Coordinates of C-alpha atoms and ligand atoms in Angstrom, one line a residue:
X518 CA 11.0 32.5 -0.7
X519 CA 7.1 32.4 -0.4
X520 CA 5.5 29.7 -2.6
X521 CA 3.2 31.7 -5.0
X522 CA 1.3 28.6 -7.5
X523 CA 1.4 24.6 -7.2
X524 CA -0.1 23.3 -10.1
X525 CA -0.8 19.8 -10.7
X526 CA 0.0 18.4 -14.4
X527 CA -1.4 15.5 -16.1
X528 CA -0.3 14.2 -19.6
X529 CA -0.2 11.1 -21.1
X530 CA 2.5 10.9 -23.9
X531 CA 4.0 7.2 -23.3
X532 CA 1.9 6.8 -20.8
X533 CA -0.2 8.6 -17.9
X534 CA 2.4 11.1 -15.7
X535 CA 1.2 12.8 -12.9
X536 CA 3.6 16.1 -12.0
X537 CA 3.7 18.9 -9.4
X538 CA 5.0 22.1 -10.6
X539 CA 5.8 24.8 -7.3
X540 CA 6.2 28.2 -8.3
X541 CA 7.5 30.9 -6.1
X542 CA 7.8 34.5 -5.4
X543 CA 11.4 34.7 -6.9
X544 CA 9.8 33.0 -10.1
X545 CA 12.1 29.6 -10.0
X546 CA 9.8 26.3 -10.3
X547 CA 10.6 23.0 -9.0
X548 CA 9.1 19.6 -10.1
X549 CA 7.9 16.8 -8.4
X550 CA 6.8 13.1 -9.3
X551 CA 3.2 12.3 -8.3
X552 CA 2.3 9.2 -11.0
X553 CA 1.0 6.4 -9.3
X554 CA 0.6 3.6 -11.8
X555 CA -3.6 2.7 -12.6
X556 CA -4.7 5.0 -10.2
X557 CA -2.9 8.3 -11.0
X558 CA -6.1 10.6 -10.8
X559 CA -6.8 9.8 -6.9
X560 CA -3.3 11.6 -6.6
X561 CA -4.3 14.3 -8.3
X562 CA -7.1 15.2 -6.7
X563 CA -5.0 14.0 -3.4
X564 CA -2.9 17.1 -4.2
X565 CA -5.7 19.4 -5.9
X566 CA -8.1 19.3 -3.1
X567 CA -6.3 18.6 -0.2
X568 CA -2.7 19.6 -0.5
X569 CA -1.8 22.7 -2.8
X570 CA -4.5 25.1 -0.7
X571 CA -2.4 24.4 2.0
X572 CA 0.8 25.0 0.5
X573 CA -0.1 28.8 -1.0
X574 CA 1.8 31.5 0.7
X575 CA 4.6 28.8 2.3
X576 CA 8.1 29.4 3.0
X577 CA 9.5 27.3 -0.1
X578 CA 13.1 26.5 1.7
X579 CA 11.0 24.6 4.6
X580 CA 11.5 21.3 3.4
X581 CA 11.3 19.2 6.6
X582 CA 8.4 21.4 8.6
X583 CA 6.7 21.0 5.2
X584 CA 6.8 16.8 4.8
X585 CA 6.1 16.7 8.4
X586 CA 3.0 19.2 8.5
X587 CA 1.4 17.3 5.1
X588 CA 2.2 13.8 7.0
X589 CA 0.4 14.6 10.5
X590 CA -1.8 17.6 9.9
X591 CA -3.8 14.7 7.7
X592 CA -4.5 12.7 10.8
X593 CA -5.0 9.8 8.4
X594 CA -1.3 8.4 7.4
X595 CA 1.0 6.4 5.3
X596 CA -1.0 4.9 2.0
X597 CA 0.5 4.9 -1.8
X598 CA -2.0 7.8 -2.1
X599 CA -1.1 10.0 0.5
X600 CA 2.9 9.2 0.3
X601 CA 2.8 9.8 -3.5
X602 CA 1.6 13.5 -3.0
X603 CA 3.5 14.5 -0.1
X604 CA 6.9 13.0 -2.8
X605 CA 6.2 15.3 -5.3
X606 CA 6.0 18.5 -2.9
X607 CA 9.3 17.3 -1.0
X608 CA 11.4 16.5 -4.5
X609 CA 9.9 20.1 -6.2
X610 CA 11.0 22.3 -3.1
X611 CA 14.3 20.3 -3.1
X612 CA 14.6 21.1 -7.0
X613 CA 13.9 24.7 -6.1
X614 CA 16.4 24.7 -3.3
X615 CA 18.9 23.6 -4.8
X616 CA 17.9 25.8 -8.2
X617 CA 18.1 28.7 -5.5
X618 CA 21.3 27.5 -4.3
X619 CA 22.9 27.3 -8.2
X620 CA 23.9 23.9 -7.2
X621 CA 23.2 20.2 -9.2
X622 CA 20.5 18.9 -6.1
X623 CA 23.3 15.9 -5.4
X624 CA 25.9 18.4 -3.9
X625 CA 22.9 19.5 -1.6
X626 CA 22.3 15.8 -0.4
X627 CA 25.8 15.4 0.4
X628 CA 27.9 15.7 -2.7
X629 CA 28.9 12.6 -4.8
X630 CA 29.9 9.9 -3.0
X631 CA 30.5 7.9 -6.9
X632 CA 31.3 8.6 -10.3
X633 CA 28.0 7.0 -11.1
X634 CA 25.8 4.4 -10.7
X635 CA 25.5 1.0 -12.3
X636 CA 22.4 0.7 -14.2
X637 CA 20.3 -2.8 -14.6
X638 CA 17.6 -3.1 -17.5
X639 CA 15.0 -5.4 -18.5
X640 CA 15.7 -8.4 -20.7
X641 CA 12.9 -10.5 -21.7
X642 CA 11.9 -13.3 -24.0
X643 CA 9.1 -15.8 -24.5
X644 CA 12.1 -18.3 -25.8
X645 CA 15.5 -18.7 -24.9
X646 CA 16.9 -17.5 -28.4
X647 CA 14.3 -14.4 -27.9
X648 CA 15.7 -14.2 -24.4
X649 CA 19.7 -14.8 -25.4
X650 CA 18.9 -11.6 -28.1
X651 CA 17.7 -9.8 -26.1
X652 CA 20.4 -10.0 -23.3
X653 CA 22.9 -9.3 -26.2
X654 CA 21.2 -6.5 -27.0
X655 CA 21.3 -4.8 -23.9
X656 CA 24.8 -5.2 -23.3
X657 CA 25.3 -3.5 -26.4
X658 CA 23.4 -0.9 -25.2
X659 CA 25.9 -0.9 -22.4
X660 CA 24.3 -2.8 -19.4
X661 CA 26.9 -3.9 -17.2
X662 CA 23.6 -5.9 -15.0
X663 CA 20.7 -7.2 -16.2
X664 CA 17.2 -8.5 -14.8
X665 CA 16.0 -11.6 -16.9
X666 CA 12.5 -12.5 -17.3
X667 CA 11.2 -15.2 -19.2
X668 CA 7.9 -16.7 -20.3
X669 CA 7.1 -20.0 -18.6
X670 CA 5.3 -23.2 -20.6
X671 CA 1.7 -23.1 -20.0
X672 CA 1.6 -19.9 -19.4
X673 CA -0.1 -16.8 -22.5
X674 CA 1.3 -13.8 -21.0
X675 CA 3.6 -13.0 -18.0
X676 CA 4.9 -10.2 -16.2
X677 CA 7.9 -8.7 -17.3
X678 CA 8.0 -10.3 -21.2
X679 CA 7.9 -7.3 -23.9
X680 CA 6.2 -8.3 -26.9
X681 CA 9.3 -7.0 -28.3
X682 CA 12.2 -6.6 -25.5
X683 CA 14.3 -5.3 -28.7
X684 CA 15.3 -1.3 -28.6
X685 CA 14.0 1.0 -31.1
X686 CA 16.1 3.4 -33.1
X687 CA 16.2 6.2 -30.4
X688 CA 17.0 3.5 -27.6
X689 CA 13.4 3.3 -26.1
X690 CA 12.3 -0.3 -25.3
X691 CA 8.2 -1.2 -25.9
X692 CA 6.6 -2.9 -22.6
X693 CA 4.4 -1.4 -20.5
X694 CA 2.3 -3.7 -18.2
X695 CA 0.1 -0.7 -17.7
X696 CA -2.7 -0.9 -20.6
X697 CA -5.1 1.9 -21.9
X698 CA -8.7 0.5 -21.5
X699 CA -11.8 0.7 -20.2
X700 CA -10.9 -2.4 -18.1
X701 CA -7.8 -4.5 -16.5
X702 CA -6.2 -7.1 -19.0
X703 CA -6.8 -10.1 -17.3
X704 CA -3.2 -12.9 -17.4
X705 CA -2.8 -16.0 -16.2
X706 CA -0.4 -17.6 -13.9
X707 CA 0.8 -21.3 -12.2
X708 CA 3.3 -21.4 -9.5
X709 CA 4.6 -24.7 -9.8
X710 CA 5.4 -24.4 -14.0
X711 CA 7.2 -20.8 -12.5
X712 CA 9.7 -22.7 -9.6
X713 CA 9.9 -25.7 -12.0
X714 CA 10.9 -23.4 -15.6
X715 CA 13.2 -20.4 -13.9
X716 CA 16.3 -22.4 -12.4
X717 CA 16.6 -24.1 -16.3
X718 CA 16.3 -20.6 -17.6
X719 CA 19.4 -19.6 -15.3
X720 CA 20.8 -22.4 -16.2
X721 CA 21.2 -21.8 -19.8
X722 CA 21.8 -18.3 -19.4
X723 CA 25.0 -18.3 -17.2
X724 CA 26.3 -21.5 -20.0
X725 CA 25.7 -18.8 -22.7
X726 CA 26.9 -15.3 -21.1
X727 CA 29.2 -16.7 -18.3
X728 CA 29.7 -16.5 -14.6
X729 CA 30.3 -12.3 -14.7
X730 CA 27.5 -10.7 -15.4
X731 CA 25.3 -9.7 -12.6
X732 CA 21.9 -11.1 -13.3
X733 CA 18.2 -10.3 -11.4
X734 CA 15.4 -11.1 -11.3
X735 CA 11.8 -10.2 -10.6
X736 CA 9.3 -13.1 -8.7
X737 CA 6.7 -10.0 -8.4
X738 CA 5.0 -10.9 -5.1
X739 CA 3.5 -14.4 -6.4
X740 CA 5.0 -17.0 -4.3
X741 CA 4.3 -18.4 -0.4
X742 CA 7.3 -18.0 1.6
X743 CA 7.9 -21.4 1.4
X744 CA 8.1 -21.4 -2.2
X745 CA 9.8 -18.2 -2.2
X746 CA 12.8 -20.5 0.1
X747 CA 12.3 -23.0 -2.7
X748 CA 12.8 -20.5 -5.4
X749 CA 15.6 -18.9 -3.5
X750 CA 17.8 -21.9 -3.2
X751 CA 17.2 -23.0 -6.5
X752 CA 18.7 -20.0 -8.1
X753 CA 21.7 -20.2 -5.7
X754 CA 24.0 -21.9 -7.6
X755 CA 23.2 -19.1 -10.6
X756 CA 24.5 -16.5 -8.4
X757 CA 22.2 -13.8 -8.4
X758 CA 22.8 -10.3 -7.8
X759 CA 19.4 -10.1 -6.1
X760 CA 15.7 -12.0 -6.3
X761 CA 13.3 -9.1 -6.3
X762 CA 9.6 -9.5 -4.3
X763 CA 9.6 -13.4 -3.6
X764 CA 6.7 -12.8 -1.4
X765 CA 4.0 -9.7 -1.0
X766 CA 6.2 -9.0 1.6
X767 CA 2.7 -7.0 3.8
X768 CA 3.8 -10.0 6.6
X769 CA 7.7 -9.0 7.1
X770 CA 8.0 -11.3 8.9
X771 CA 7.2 -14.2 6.5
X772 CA 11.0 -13.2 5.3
X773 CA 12.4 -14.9 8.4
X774 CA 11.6 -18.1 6.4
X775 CA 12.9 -17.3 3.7
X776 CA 16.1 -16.8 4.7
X777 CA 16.5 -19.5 6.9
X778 CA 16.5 -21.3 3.4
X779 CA 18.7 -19.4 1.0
X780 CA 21.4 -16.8 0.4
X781 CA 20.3 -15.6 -2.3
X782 CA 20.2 -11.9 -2.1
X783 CA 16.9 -10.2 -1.4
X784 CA 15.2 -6.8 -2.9
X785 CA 11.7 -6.0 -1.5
X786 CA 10.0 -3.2 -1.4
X787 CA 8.8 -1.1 -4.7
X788 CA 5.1 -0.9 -3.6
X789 CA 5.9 -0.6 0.4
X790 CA 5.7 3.5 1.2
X791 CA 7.0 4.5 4.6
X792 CA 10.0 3.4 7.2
X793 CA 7.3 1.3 8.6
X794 CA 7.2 -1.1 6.5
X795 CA 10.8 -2.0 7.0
X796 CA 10.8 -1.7 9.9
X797 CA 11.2 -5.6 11.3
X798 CA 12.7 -6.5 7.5
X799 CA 15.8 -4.4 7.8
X800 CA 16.4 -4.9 11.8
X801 CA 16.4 -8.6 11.3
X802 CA 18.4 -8.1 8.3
X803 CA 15.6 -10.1 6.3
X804 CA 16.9 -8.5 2.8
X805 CA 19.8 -7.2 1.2
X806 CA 18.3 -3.8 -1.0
X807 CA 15.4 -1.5 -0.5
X808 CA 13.3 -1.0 -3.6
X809 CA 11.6 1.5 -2.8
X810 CA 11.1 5.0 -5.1
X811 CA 11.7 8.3 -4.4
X812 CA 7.9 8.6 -6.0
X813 CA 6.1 6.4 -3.7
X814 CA 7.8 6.6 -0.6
X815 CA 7.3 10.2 0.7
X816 CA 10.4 12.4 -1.3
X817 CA 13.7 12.4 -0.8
X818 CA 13.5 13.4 2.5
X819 CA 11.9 10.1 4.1
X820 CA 13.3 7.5 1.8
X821 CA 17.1 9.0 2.3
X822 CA 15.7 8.2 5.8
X823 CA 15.1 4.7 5.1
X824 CA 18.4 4.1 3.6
X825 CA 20.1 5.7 6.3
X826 CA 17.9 3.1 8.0
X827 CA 19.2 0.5 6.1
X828 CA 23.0 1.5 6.3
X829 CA 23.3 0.3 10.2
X830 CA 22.8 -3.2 8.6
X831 CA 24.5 -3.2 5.8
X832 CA 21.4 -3.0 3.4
X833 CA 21.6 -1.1 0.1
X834 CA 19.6 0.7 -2.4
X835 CA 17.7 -0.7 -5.3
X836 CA 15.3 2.0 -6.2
X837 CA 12.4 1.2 -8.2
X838 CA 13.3 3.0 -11.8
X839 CA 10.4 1.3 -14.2
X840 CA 8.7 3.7 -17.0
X841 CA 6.3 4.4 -14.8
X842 CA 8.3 6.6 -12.4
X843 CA 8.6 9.4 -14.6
X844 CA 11.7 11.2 -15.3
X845 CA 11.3 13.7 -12.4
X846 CA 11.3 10.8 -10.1
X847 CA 13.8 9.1 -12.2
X848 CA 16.2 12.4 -11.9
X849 CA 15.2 12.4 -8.2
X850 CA 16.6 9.1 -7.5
X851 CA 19.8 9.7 -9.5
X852 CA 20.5 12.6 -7.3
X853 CA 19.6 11.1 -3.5
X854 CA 21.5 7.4 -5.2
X855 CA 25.0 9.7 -6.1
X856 CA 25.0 11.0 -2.6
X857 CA 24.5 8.2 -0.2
X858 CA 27.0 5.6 0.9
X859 CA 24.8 2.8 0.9
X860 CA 23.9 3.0 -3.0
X861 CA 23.3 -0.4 -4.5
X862 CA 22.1 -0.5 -8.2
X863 CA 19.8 1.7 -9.7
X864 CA 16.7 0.5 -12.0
X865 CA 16.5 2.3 -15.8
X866 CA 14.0 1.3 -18.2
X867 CA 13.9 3.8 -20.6
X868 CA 11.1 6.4 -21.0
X869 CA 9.7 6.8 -25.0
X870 CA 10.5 9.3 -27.2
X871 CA 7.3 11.7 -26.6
X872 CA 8.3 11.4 -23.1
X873 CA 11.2 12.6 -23.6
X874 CA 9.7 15.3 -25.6
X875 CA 7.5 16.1 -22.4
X876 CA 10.6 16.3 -20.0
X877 CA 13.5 17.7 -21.2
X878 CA 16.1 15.6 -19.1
X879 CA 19.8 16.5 -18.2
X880 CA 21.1 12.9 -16.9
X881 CA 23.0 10.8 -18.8
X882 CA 23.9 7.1 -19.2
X883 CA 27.1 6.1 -20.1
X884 CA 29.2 2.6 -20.3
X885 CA 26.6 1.0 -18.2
X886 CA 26.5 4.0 -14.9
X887 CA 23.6 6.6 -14.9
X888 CA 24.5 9.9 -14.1
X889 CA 22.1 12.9 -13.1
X890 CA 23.8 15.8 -14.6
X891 CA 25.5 19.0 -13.4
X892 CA 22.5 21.1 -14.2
X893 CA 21.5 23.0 -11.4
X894 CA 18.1 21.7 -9.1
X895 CA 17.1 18.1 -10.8
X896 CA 18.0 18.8 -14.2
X897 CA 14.6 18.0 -15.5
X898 CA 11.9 20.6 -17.2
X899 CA 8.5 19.9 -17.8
X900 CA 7.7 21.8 -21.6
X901 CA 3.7 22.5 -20.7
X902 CA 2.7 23.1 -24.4
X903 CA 3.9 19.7 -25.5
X904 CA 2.6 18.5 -22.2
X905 CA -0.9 19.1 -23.0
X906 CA -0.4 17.5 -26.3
X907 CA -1.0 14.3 -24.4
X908 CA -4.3 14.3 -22.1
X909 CA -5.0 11.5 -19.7
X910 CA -6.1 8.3 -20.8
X911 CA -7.5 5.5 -18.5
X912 CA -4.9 2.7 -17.7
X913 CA -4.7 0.1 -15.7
X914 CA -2.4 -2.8 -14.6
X915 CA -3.0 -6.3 -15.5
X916 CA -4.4 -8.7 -12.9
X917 CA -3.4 -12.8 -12.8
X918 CA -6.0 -15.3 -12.6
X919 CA -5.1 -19.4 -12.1
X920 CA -6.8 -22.0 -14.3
X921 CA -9.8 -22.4 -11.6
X922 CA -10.5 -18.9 -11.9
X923 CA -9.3 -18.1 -8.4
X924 CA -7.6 -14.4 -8.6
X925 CA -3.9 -14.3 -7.6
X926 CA -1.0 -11.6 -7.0
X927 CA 0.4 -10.0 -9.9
Ligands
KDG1171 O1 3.6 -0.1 -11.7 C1 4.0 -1.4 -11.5 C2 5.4 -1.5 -12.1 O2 6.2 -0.5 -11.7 C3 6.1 -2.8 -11.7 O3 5.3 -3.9 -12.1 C4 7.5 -2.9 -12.2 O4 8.0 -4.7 -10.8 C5 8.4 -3.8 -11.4 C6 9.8 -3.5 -11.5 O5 10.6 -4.2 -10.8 O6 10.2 -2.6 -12.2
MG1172 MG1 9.6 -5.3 -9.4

């Protein structure tokens, strides 16, 4: 099967998605998951200028001599940029693979190895009552684990906190750090209130929803490694299901200190992009999930890589799953996470109703496990008329500043 059209898709219903539609000779499509959050349009152009000319008149079914000819014919590798684009051709010729093939992609990958897969979401509050509600509120939703994130004293506005962490009528919830603008929103941030507020948060949490349910939670690259130990043991006696992104991680080996302190469980990893930057983390057995998307980290066929990676050690999965992977990457990870043995937990925030609108989905969540479907390829079509609806509009992430002005992580 010769690929005849790649065409890259930009709308903005929710929020900016970037998508890659592959069209072949035999007419069947595949989609593919580009959207790289505040800087989606250097994708596009990424795949635009550079990739789809080189992808006209390919054998569609060549799934591995195509990653590896987009990775290395470039010279220049690795990069959220470059691994972003090369995702969205790999997951789109697995779609049509396995579209070809009459199959639901996960039997491709393997088969199912589970009947699905647990499911955290995002509780936040500014207050512990705002917090407590909104815990409630996604166990009746059907969470069976739950990330809390809370505001800190001190502090105006925080990662993680939705103005209103409560779920609308068609089961969306409203936070997006992402903002439309001209410029970055500009928060603030102070370590020490942070590692002095969270263990009392914990605290009162486990007194009010007891010592069962698996609770995360999110430290988003801010802290030193020493603080990060600090932070870890701290927690411990709260009994985590994992601590996500104590440090930025770029120095793996920073990790060795933290986990000479603490056994708290470790994720890391949503913004890394290739096998080499695990390398040392998962060989010293420096954390306990790997965060990383199907979106950003080259396709299905290098992250199942990774995890296979990981498995020697006993390392699991944690794939990134916020808004901003869309639901082609979203599908894509339900697939590659029902096949492997080494699945963990799967992050779900769910997308908006327009979005939904947009992509017209086929997996399902039920009684706290996401499921991809039994539709044949991903499950997921991209309906191009409502699509344009939506044109792009400039985002960007927030940034943190601390009170002398000095810029910090986010
Ligand atoms: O684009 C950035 C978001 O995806 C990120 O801030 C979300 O940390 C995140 C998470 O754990 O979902
Ligand atoms: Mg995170």
């Amino acid at each position: 099967m010769i690929i005849e059209q790649a065409d890259v898709i930009v709308t903005s219903p929710d929020r900016n998605f970037v998508t890659l539609k592959v069209t072949t000779d035999e007419g069947l499509t595949g989609l593919g998951d580009a959207t790289l959050n505040g800087r989606e349009l250097s994708v596009v152009s990424y795949l635009r200028d550079h990739v789809v000319p080189l992808l006209i008149g390919g054998d569609a079914g060549a799934i591995e001599d195509t990653w590896q000819f987009l990775y290395r014919s470039a010279y220049w590798r690795r990069g959220p940029v470059t691994m972003a684009a090369i995702a969205a051709v790999d997951v789109a010729l697995w779609d049509i693979k396995a579209k070809a093939a009459s199959m639901p992609l996960y039997e491709l990958l393997g088969g199912a190895s589970r009947r699905g897969l647990l499911a955290y979401g995002h509780a936040s509050g500014g207050t512990l009552e705002a917090l407590f509600d909104s815990i409630r509120e996604h166990q009746e939703q059907g969470f069976k684990a739950i990330r809390v994130q809370s505001g800190v004293p001190g502090l105006k506005s925080i990662y993680g906190i939705a103005s209103d962490a409560t779920y609308s009528e068609g089961g969306t919830q409203e936070y997006e750090p992402a903002q439309r603008g001209a410029l970055p929103h500009e928060e603030d941030w102070d370590t020490g209130s942070y590692l002095r507020h969270i263990p009392t948060v914990f605290e009162a949490v486990r007194n009010e929803f007891g010592p069962e349910l698996p609770l995360l939670h999110d430290a988003h690259h801010r802290l030193s490694p020493i603080q990060a130990a600090r932070l870890g043991r701290s927690l411990e006696p709260y009994d985590l299901f994992w601590l996500e992104d104590v440090t930025p991680a770029e120095n793996q080996e920073a990790l060795r200190l933290v986990r000479r302190h603490t056994t708290t469980p470790l994720a890391i990893g949503e913004i890394f992009n290739t096998v080499w930057d695990y390398q040392q983390i998962v060989r010293e057995q420096l954390i306990d999930y790997v965060r990383s998307s199907v979106t950003h980290t080259g396709g299905i066929s290098h992250l199942k890589k990774v995890l296979d990676y990981a498995a020697q050690y006993q390392i699991k999965s944690g794939m990134h799953g916020p808004t901003d992977v869309s639901p082609v990457g979203m599908a894509a990870a339900l697939h590659l996470g029902l096949a492997i043995h080494n699945f963990g937990i799967q992050e779900y925030m769910q997308h908006g109703a327009r979005t939904n609108e947009v992509f017209k989905q086929s997996f399902t969540f039920t009684d706290g496990l996401l499921h991809p479907g039994n539709a044949v390829g991903l499950g997921v079509e991209l309906d191009t008329d409502e699509a344009g609806k939506y044109p792009y509009e400039r985002a960007y992430l927030p940034y943190n500043r601390l009170a002398d002005g000095t810029v910090h992580d986010w």
